[in-house]
Short mmCIF file of C-alpha atoms in Angstrom, two decimals:
data_model
loop_
_atom_site.label_atom_id
_atom_site.label_comp_id
_atom_site.label_asym_id
_atom_site.label_seq_id
_atom_site.Cartn_x
_atom_site.Cartn_y
_atom_site.Cartn_z
CA MET G 1 0.00 0.00 0.00
CA ASN G 2 1.32 3.44 -0.82
CA ASN G 3 1.76 6.07 1.80
CA TYR G 4 -0.94 8.66 1.07
CA TYR G 5 -1.14 9.92 4.63
CA GLY G 6 2.39 11.12 5.28
CA THR G 7 5.18 9.37 7.20
CA LYS G 8 4.08 10.13 10.80
CA MET G 9 0.55 8.89 10.21
CA TRP G 10 1.91 5.89 8.38
CA ALA G 11 4.30 5.11 11.24
CA LEU G 12 1.33 5.13 13.64
CA ILE G 13 -0.69 2.74 11.45
CA GLU G 14 2.35 0.46 11.23
CA GLU G 15 2.89 0.46 15.01
CA LEU G 16 -0.77 -0.22 15.74
CA SER G 17 -1.01 -3.03 13.20
CA ARG G 18 1.76 -4.84 15.10
CA LEU G 19 -0.55 -5.25 18.11
CA PRO G 20 -2.29 -8.63 18.38
CA GLY G 21 -5.61 -8.88 16.56
CA ILE G 22 -5.16 -5.48 14.89
CA GLY G 23 -4.87 -5.68 11.10
CA GLN G 24 -4.02 -2.91 8.63
CA LYS G 25 -7.65 -1.81 8.33
CA THR G 26 -8.35 -1.63 12.07
CA ALA G 27 -5.01 0.11 12.59
CA GLY G 28 -6.05 2.70 10.02
CA ARG G 29 -9.37 3.25 11.75
CA LEU G 30 -7.67 3.60 15.16
CA ALA G 31 -5.04 5.96 13.77
CA PHE G 32 -7.71 8.21 12.24
CA HIS G 33 -9.58 8.19 15.52
CA ILE G 34 -6.42 9.10 17.45
CA ILE G 35 -5.57 12.08 15.25
CA SER G 36 -9.15 13.32 15.62
CA MET G 37 -8.84 13.32 19.44
CA PRO G 38 -7.78 16.51 21.28
CA LEU G 39 -4.00 16.69 21.78
CA GLU G 40 -4.24 16.39 25.57
CA LYS G 41 -6.26 13.17 25.26
CA VAL G 42 -3.66 11.77 22.88
CA GLU G 43 -0.86 12.69 25.28
CA GLN G 44 -2.82 11.11 28.12
CA LEU G 45 -3.16 7.87 26.15
CA ALA G 46 0.57 7.82 25.40
CA LYS G 47 1.40 8.51 29.06
CA THR G 48 -0.93 5.77 30.31
CA ILE G 49 0.71 3.25 27.98
CA VAL G 50 4.21 4.02 29.24
CA GLU G 51 3.15 4.22 32.90
CA ALA G 52 1.39 0.84 32.78
CA LYS G 53 4.62 -0.69 31.48
CA GLN G 54 6.88 1.13 33.95
CA ASN G 55 4.78 0.36 37.00
CA ILE G 56 4.12 -3.27 36.33
CA SER G 57 4.86 -5.54 39.28
CA TYR G 58 3.85 -8.98 40.42
CA CYS G 59 2.24 -10.28 43.62
CA ARG G 60 5.00 -11.96 45.64
CA LYS G 61 2.64 -14.78 46.53
CA CYS G 62 0.52 -15.68 43.47
CA THR G 63 2.65 -13.75 40.87
CA THR G 64 -0.37 -11.98 39.36
CA ILE G 65 0.05 -8.53 37.87
CA THR G 66 -0.64 -5.86 40.50
CA ASP G 67 0.56 -2.47 41.77
CA ASP G 68 1.26 -3.63 45.32
CA THR G 69 3.71 -6.19 46.73
CA MET G 70 0.73 -8.46 47.32
CA CYS G 71 -2.48 -8.58 45.25
CA PRO G 72 -5.93 -7.79 46.74
CA ILE G 73 -6.93 -11.47 46.64
CA CYS G 74 -3.86 -12.77 48.49
CA GLN G 75 -4.34 -9.97 51.06
CA ASP G 76 -8.04 -10.81 51.56
CA ASP G 77 -8.58 -12.65 54.88
CA ARG G 78 -11.96 -14.00 53.78
CA ARG G 79 -10.46 -16.18 51.04
CA GLU G 80 -10.07 -19.91 51.73
CA LYS G 81 -6.31 -20.23 52.01
CA ASN G 82 -6.18 -24.02 51.64
CA MET G 83 -7.20 -24.08 47.97
CA ILE G 84 -5.08 -22.81 45.11
CA MET G 85 -6.33 -22.55 41.55
CA VAL G 86 -3.46 -22.66 39.05
CA VAL G 87 -4.08 -20.59 35.90
CA GLU G 88 -1.97 -19.62 32.91
CA ASP G 89 -2.26 -15.86 33.26
CA SER G 90 -3.78 -13.00 35.22
CA ARG G 91 -6.67 -12.66 32.80
CA ASP G 92 -7.75 -16.24 33.54
CA MET G 93 -7.82 -15.32 37.23
CA ALA G 94 -10.06 -12.36 36.44
CA VAL G 95 -12.33 -14.62 34.37
CA TYR G 96 -12.82 -17.01 37.31
CA GLU G 97 -13.25 -14.12 39.75
CA ARG G 98 -16.13 -12.88 37.66
CA THR G 99 -17.99 -16.16 38.22
CA GLY G 100 -17.82 -15.49 41.99
CA GLU G 101 -17.74 -19.28 42.50
CA PHE G 102 -14.18 -19.71 43.70
CA LYS G 103 -13.23 -18.46 47.16
CA GLY G 104 -9.69 -19.81 47.37
CA LEU G 105 -6.37 -18.36 46.22
CA TYR G 106 -4.74 -18.38 42.80
CA HIS G 107 -1.36 -19.09 41.35
CA ILE G 108 -0.42 -17.57 37.99
CA LEU G 109 2.00 -19.56 35.82
CA HIS G 110 2.52 -16.81 33.22
CA GLY G 111 2.37 -19.31 30.39
CA ALA G 112 2.14 -23.02 29.68
CA ILE G 113 4.73 -25.66 28.84
CA SER G 114 5.19 -25.72 25.07
CA PRO G 115 8.19 -27.56 23.58
CA MET G 116 7.13 -26.21 20.16
CA MET G 117 7.53 -22.63 21.38
CA GLY G 118 10.61 -23.45 23.48
CA VAL G 119 8.77 -22.92 26.77
CA GLY G 120 9.96 -25.42 29.40
CA PRO G 121 8.82 -25.99 32.99
CA ASN G 122 11.47 -23.55 34.25
CA ASP G 123 10.15 -20.75 32.06
CA ILE G 124 6.83 -20.58 33.90
CA LYS G 125 6.13 -20.09 37.62
CA ILE G 126 6.00 -23.77 38.68
CA LYS G 127 8.93 -23.47 41.10
CA GLU G 128 7.13 -20.58 42.82
CA LEU G 129 4.07 -22.80 43.24
CA LEU G 130 6.11 -25.59 44.86
CA LEU G 131 7.70 -23.02 47.20
CA ARG G 132 4.23 -21.85 48.27
CA LEU G 133 3.26 -25.42 49.12
CA GLN G 134 6.13 -25.56 51.61
CA THR G 135 4.95 -22.55 53.61
CA GLU G 136 1.18 -22.47 53.01
CA ASP G 137 -1.27 -25.03 54.36
CA VAL G 138 -2.83 -26.19 51.08
CA THR G 139 -5.19 -29.17 50.81
CA GLU G 140 -6.24 -28.88 47.16
CA ILE G 141 -4.66 -27.66 43.95
CA ILE G 142 -7.16 -27.03 41.13
CA ILE G 143 -5.41 -26.91 37.77
CA ALA G 144 -7.28 -24.56 35.44
CA THR G 145 -4.83 -24.26 32.56
CA ASN G 146 -6.37 -23.97 29.10
CA PRO G 147 -8.01 -27.05 27.53
CA ASN G 148 -5.45 -27.27 24.71
CA ILE G 149 -2.26 -29.31 24.17
CA GLU G 150 -0.02 -26.90 26.12
CA GLY G 151 -2.50 -26.50 28.96
CA GLU G 152 -3.02 -30.26 29.26
CA ALA G 153 0.73 -30.95 29.22
CA THR G 154 1.24 -28.32 31.92
CA ALA G 155 -1.58 -29.80 34.02
CA MET G 156 -0.04 -33.29 33.74
CA TYR G 157 3.42 -32.00 34.63
CA ILE G 158 2.24 -30.12 37.70
CA SER G 159 0.02 -32.94 38.95
CA LYS G 160 2.97 -35.34 38.78
CA LEU G 161 5.05 -32.97 40.90
CA ILE G 162 2.31 -32.36 43.47
CA LYS G 163 0.79 -35.82 43.98
CA PRO G 164 3.85 -37.15 45.89
CA LEU G 165 3.34 -34.30 48.39
CA GLY G 166 -0.02 -35.82 49.35
CA ILE G 167 -2.01 -32.79 48.21
CA LYS G 168 -5.26 -33.41 46.35
CA THR G 169 -4.86 -32.31 42.74
CA THR G 170 -7.89 -31.69 40.54
CA ARG G 171 -8.48 -30.45 37.00
CA ILE G 172 -11.45 -28.30 35.93
CA ALA G 173 -14.01 -30.37 34.01
CA HIS G 174 -14.02 -30.62 30.24
CA GLY G 175 -17.42 -30.94 28.66
CA VAL G 176 -20.17 -29.39 26.63
CA PRO G 177 -20.37 -25.60 27.17
CA VAL G 178 -23.64 -24.47 28.78
CA GLY G 179 -26.00 -22.97 26.22
CA SER G 180 -24.24 -24.58 23.27
CA ASP G 181 -25.76 -26.92 20.73
CA LEU G 182 -24.51 -30.53 20.78
CA GLU G 183 -24.49 -30.51 16.99
CA TYR G 184 -21.71 -27.91 16.96
CA VAL G 185 -19.53 -29.39 19.70
CA ASP G 186 -16.37 -31.19 18.51
CA GLU G 187 -15.86 -34.94 19.00
CA VAL G 188 -13.04 -34.63 21.54
CA THR G 189 -15.16 -32.43 23.80
CA LEU G 190 -18.15 -34.76 23.40
CA SER G 191 -16.12 -37.80 24.41
CA ARG G 192 -14.59 -35.89 27.37
CA ALA G 193 -18.10 -34.86 28.40
CA LEU G 194 -19.14 -38.52 28.33
CA GLN G 195 -16.12 -39.63 30.37
CA GLY G 196 -16.75 -36.91 32.92
CA ARG G 197 -20.48 -37.59 33.32
CA LEU G 198 -21.95 -37.09 36.79
CA GLU G 199 -24.95 -38.74 38.41
CA ILE G 200 -28.03 -36.50 38.56
CA MET U 1 -15.44 -5.69 37.02
CA ASN U 2 -13.08 -5.44 39.94
CA ASN U 3 -9.59 -4.15 39.52
CA TYR U 4 -7.37 -7.19 39.99
CA TYR U 5 -4.52 -5.79 37.95
CA GLY U 6 -3.65 -2.60 39.83
CA THR U 7 -4.59 0.99 38.97
CA LYS U 8 -2.03 1.72 36.23
CA MET U 9 -2.89 -1.42 34.30
CA TRP U 10 -6.56 -0.71 34.82
CA ALA U 11 -6.14 2.85 33.53
CA LEU U 12 -4.55 1.47 30.37
CA ILE U 13 -7.39 -1.00 29.77
CA GLU U 14 -9.90 1.83 30.30
CA GLU U 15 -8.11 4.15 27.86
CA LEU U 16 -7.82 1.46 25.18
CA SER U 17 -11.46 0.42 25.51
CA ARG U 18 -12.47 3.99 24.61
CA LEU U 19 -11.03 3.54 21.11
CA PRO U 20 -13.57 2.66 18.39
CA GLY U 21 -14.23 -1.06 17.97
CA ILE U 22 -12.17 -1.98 21.04
CA GLY U 23 -14.23 -3.58 23.82
CA GLN U 24 -13.17 -4.45 27.38
CA LYS U 25 -11.86 -7.87 26.35
CA THR U 26 -9.82 -6.67 23.40
CA ALA U 27 -8.51 -3.77 25.52
CA GLY U 28 -7.38 -6.31 28.13
CA ARG U 29 -5.62 -8.39 25.52
CA LEU U 30 -3.89 -5.30 24.07
CA ALA U 31 -2.88 -4.06 27.53
CA PHE U 32 -1.34 -7.43 28.42
CA HIS U 33 0.51 -7.42 25.12
CA ILE U 34 1.80 -3.89 25.73
CA ILE U 35 3.18 -4.65 29.19
CA SER U 36 4.92 -7.73 27.77
CA MET U 37 6.73 -5.59 25.19
CA PRO U 38 10.24 -4.23 25.94
CA LEU U 39 10.11 -0.77 27.54
CA GLU U 40 11.79 0.94 24.55
CA LYS U 41 9.13 -0.49 22.20
CA VAL U 42 6.39 0.77 24.50
CA GLU U 43 7.98 4.23 24.61
CA GLN U 44 8.29 4.15 20.83
CA LEU U 45 4.58 3.36 20.48
CA ALA U 46 3.64 6.21 22.83
CA LYS U 47 5.93 8.62 20.96
CA THR U 48 4.51 7.61 17.56
CA ILE U 49 0.97 8.24 18.81
CA VAL U 50 1.77 11.77 20.00
CA GLU U 51 3.89 12.60 16.94
CA ALA U 52 1.17 11.52 14.52
CA LYS U 53 -1.23 13.88 16.27
CA GLN U 54 1.23 16.77 16.52
CA ASN U 55 2.37 16.56 12.90
CA ILE U 56 -0.99 16.18 11.28
CA SER U 57 -1.57 18.58 8.42
CA TYR U 58 -3.82 18.77 5.41
CA CYS U 59 -3.11 19.12 1.70
CA ARG U 60 -3.92 22.74 0.79
CA LYS U 61 -5.57 21.56 -2.42
CA CYS U 62 -7.57 18.37 -1.72
CA THR U 63 -7.50 18.64 2.14
CA THR U 64 -6.30 15.04 2.61
CA ILE U 65 -4.13 14.17 5.59
CA THR U 66 -0.48 14.52 4.69
CA ASP U 67 2.90 15.69 6.07
CA ASP U 68 3.54 18.17 3.29
CA THR U 69 1.72 21.32 2.22
CA MET U 70 0.48 19.39 -0.82
CA CYS U 71 -0.18 15.64 -0.97
CA PRO U 72 1.71 13.30 -3.35
CA ILE U 73 -1.35 12.90 -5.57
CA CYS U 74 -1.98 16.63 -6.03
CA GLN U 75 1.76 17.06 -6.74
CA ASP U 76 1.82 14.27 -9.32
CA ASP U 77 1.97 15.68 -12.87
CA ARG U 78 0.73 12.42 -14.39
CA ARG U 79 -2.71 12.70 -12.79
CA GLU U 80 -5.63 13.90 -14.92
CA LYS U 81 -6.28 17.33 -13.45
CA ASN U 82 -9.73 17.79 -14.99
CA MET U 83 -11.47 15.13 -12.89
CA ILE U 84 -12.11 15.37 -9.16
CA MET U 85 -13.47 12.50 -7.10
CA VAL U 86 -15.20 13.77 -3.96
CA VAL U 87 -14.89 11.38 -0.98
CA GLU U 88 -15.83 11.60 2.70
CA ASP U 89 -12.40 10.97 4.15
CA SER U 90 -8.76 10.23 3.41
CA ARG U 91 -9.27 6.51 3.89
CA ASP U 92 -11.81 6.46 1.06
CA MET U 93 -9.20 8.07 -1.15
CA ALA U 94 -6.73 5.32 -0.22
CA VAL U 95 -9.38 2.69 -0.99
CA TYR U 96 -9.91 4.07 -4.50
CA GLU U 97 -6.16 4.47 -5.05
CA ARG U 98 -5.72 0.78 -4.36
CA THR U 99 -8.01 -0.06 -7.29
CA GLY U 100 -5.59 1.82 -9.56
CA GLU U 101 -8.57 2.69 -11.78
CA PHE U 102 -8.86 6.40 -11.09
CA LYS U 103 -6.21 8.74 -12.49
CA GLY U 104 -7.76 12.07 -11.56
CA LEU U 105 -7.55 14.17 -8.40
CA TYR U 106 -9.50 13.89 -5.16
CA HIS U 107 -11.31 16.19 -2.79
CA ILE U 108 -11.78 15.13 0.82
CA LEU U 109 -14.90 16.42 2.58
CA HIS U 110 -13.89 15.20 6.07
CA GLY U 111 -17.41 14.02 6.81
CA ALA U 112 -20.91 14.01 5.37
CA ILE U 113 -23.95 16.20 5.93
CA SER U 114 -25.92 14.76 8.84
CA PRO U 115 -28.66 16.87 10.48
CA MET U 116 -29.05 14.07 13.07
CA MET U 117 -25.42 14.49 14.17
CA GLY U 118 -25.52 18.27 13.78
CA VAL U 119 -23.19 18.28 10.76
CA GLY U 120 -24.21 20.91 8.25
CA PRO U 121 -22.77 21.82 4.82
CA ASN U 122 -20.43 24.36 6.43
CA ASP U 123 -18.91 21.73 8.73
CA ILE U 124 -17.39 19.79 5.84
CA LYS U 125 -15.04 20.94 3.08
CA ILE U 126 -17.64 21.87 0.45
CA LYS U 127 -16.60 25.53 0.30
CA GLU U 128 -13.03 24.41 -0.39
CA LEU U 129 -14.30 22.31 -3.31
CA LEU U 130 -16.15 25.27 -4.82
CA LEU U 131 -13.04 27.41 -4.47
CA ARG U 132 -11.02 24.78 -6.36
CA LEU U 133 -13.53 24.89 -9.22
CA GLN U 134 -12.81 28.63 -9.66
CA THR U 135 -9.08 28.14 -10.19
CA GLU U 136 -8.78 24.60 -11.58
CA ASP U 137 -9.94 23.50 -15.00
CA VAL U 138 -12.36 20.75 -14.02
CA THR U 139 -14.71 19.00 -16.43
CA GLU U 140 -16.14 16.26 -14.20
CA ILE U 141 -16.90 15.86 -10.51
CA ILE U 142 -17.41 12.24 -9.42
CA ILE U 143 -19.21 12.07 -6.10
CA ALA U 144 -18.07 8.98 -4.19
CA THR U 145 -19.59 9.64 -0.77
CA ASN U 146 -20.82 6.57 1.12
CA PRO U 147 -24.01 4.83 -0.10
CA ASN U 148 -25.97 5.68 3.09
CA ILE U 149 -28.42 8.45 4.03
CA GLU U 150 -25.70 10.97 4.93
CA GLY U 151 -23.61 10.18 1.86
CA GLU U 152 -26.62 10.44 -0.46
CA ALA U 153 -27.75 13.73 1.07
CA THR U 154 -24.23 15.12 0.69
CA ALA U 155 -24.08 13.95 -2.93
CA MET U 156 -27.43 15.64 -3.70
CA TYR U 157 -26.36 18.87 -1.99
CA ILE U 158 -23.05 19.07 -3.86
CA SER U 159 -24.55 18.19 -7.24
CA LYS U 160 -27.11 20.99 -6.85
CA LEU U 161 -24.31 23.50 -6.19
CA ILE U 162 -22.15 22.30 -9.06
CA LYS U 163 -24.64 21.74 -11.88
CA PRO U 164 -25.26 25.50 -12.40
CA LEU U 165 -21.51 25.88 -13.04
CA GLY U 166 -21.87 23.66 -16.13
CA ILE U 167 -19.57 20.98 -14.79
CA LYS U 168 -20.55 17.35 -15.37
CA THR U 169 -21.46 15.77 -12.05
CA THR U 170 -21.59 12.00 -11.65
CA ARG U 171 -22.20 9.59 -8.79
CA ILE U 172 -20.47 6.20 -8.42
CA ALA U 173 -22.83 3.33 -9.33
CA HIS U 174 -24.93 1.52 -6.76
CA GLY U 175 -25.47 -2.13 -7.44
CA VAL U 176 -24.79 -5.71 -6.61
CA PRO U 177 -21.25 -6.14 -5.22
CA VAL U 178 -19.02 -8.33 -7.41
CA GLY U 179 -18.67 -11.85 -5.99
CA SER U 180 -21.76 -11.53 -3.82
CA ASP U 181 -24.84 -13.74 -3.91
CA LEU U 182 -28.07 -12.12 -5.14
CA GLU U 183 -29.96 -13.94 -2.39
CA TYR U 184 -28.12 -11.96 0.29
CA VAL U 185 -28.32 -8.54 -1.35
CA ASP U 186 -30.91 -6.17 0.16
CA GLU U 187 -33.93 -4.94 -1.80
CA VAL U 188 -32.79 -1.32 -2.07
CA THR U 189 -29.49 -2.35 -3.61
CA LEU U 190 -31.26 -4.76 -5.97
CA SER U 191 -33.65 -2.10 -7.22
CA ARG U 192 -30.76 0.40 -7.62
CA ALA U 193 -28.87 -2.26 -9.57
CA LEU U 194 -31.90 -2.66 -11.87
CA GLN U 195 -32.27 1.12 -12.38
CA GLY U 196 -28.58 1.44 -13.16
CA ARG U 197 -28.44 -1.46 -15.63
CA LEU U 198 -26.08 -1.09 -18.58
CA GLU U 199 -26.23 -2.63 -22.03
CA ILE U 200 -23.81 -5.55 -22.52
#
């Protein structure tokens, strides 16, 4: 595509289109929106971006992204401290928090084991989880990594490390999503739903 | 949604979700991507955003967004100077340039007449178009505003101003999009396609 908009505008479209899920067209739309904003709003946006990066820190207990040394959930006395849900990233924690169903603590791995992508067990926060188990009184570890190859491999790896410690290790259920149509559910999910059937 | 990520991260998600077409979820994904980028890349992104805004200027002839006082197309001697295609914004110009079919000049209105949104004829660059017609030797004005209520109203308004000047005024054809399926084309488009039929 030729540069009809001038180099600065073009540079902005290029930068934006490098973000995940943003193609050339969306980047163009965003860039046009940005230049139509008042200058102080644009400067505010730029400042917020840099500040978020500069101020990023991690909870020293569950490793989630937070401003403080410990996240609000780890600091909360009302949480059940004997249950830890292991998730791949902070967004997954937020997703489960929104259900309001889980009252225990979390542990964020910041990734999943993926030999294809060169991510080994030492590249994610598994060691930090094992350290927690030495000092915290945990009776159950719920592994809620994603239901894909990397997530399953990570779940298997962690469960093998934890079982010898005598701590109950569970995996969130795989099955048919609520509200879906059986016709559109894939075979692997259907067979996992059958295996995981519960008495009613 | 509670703020699990800390205030700076939350501020970033909020800012990003104000951009057009970016919802809470996409904003979250973008924010997590941004904080995973190296600091210098993040600072570069912020700088590019502000610079694009600060350096924005408009071609003094066709009013398109450009760095220079005149855009590359208006400066290009090979363009046919007697034809002007009127479009709503600079992106529409880029879209037509990509077809490679149009060799004339453009005029960017920067909007369309919309009484609903409080945009009148004086809020878009119609006056600038009329001024061009006094100094440039134009034989045809092609109105390529969007095929919606605002675009049609703008096309009607402009054609009424230009016809008395004795300049040929045309509108891009409405019809069935190439590669589409007649079954899925709406009735208004179908009847416009019938009205605009050409001999083969």
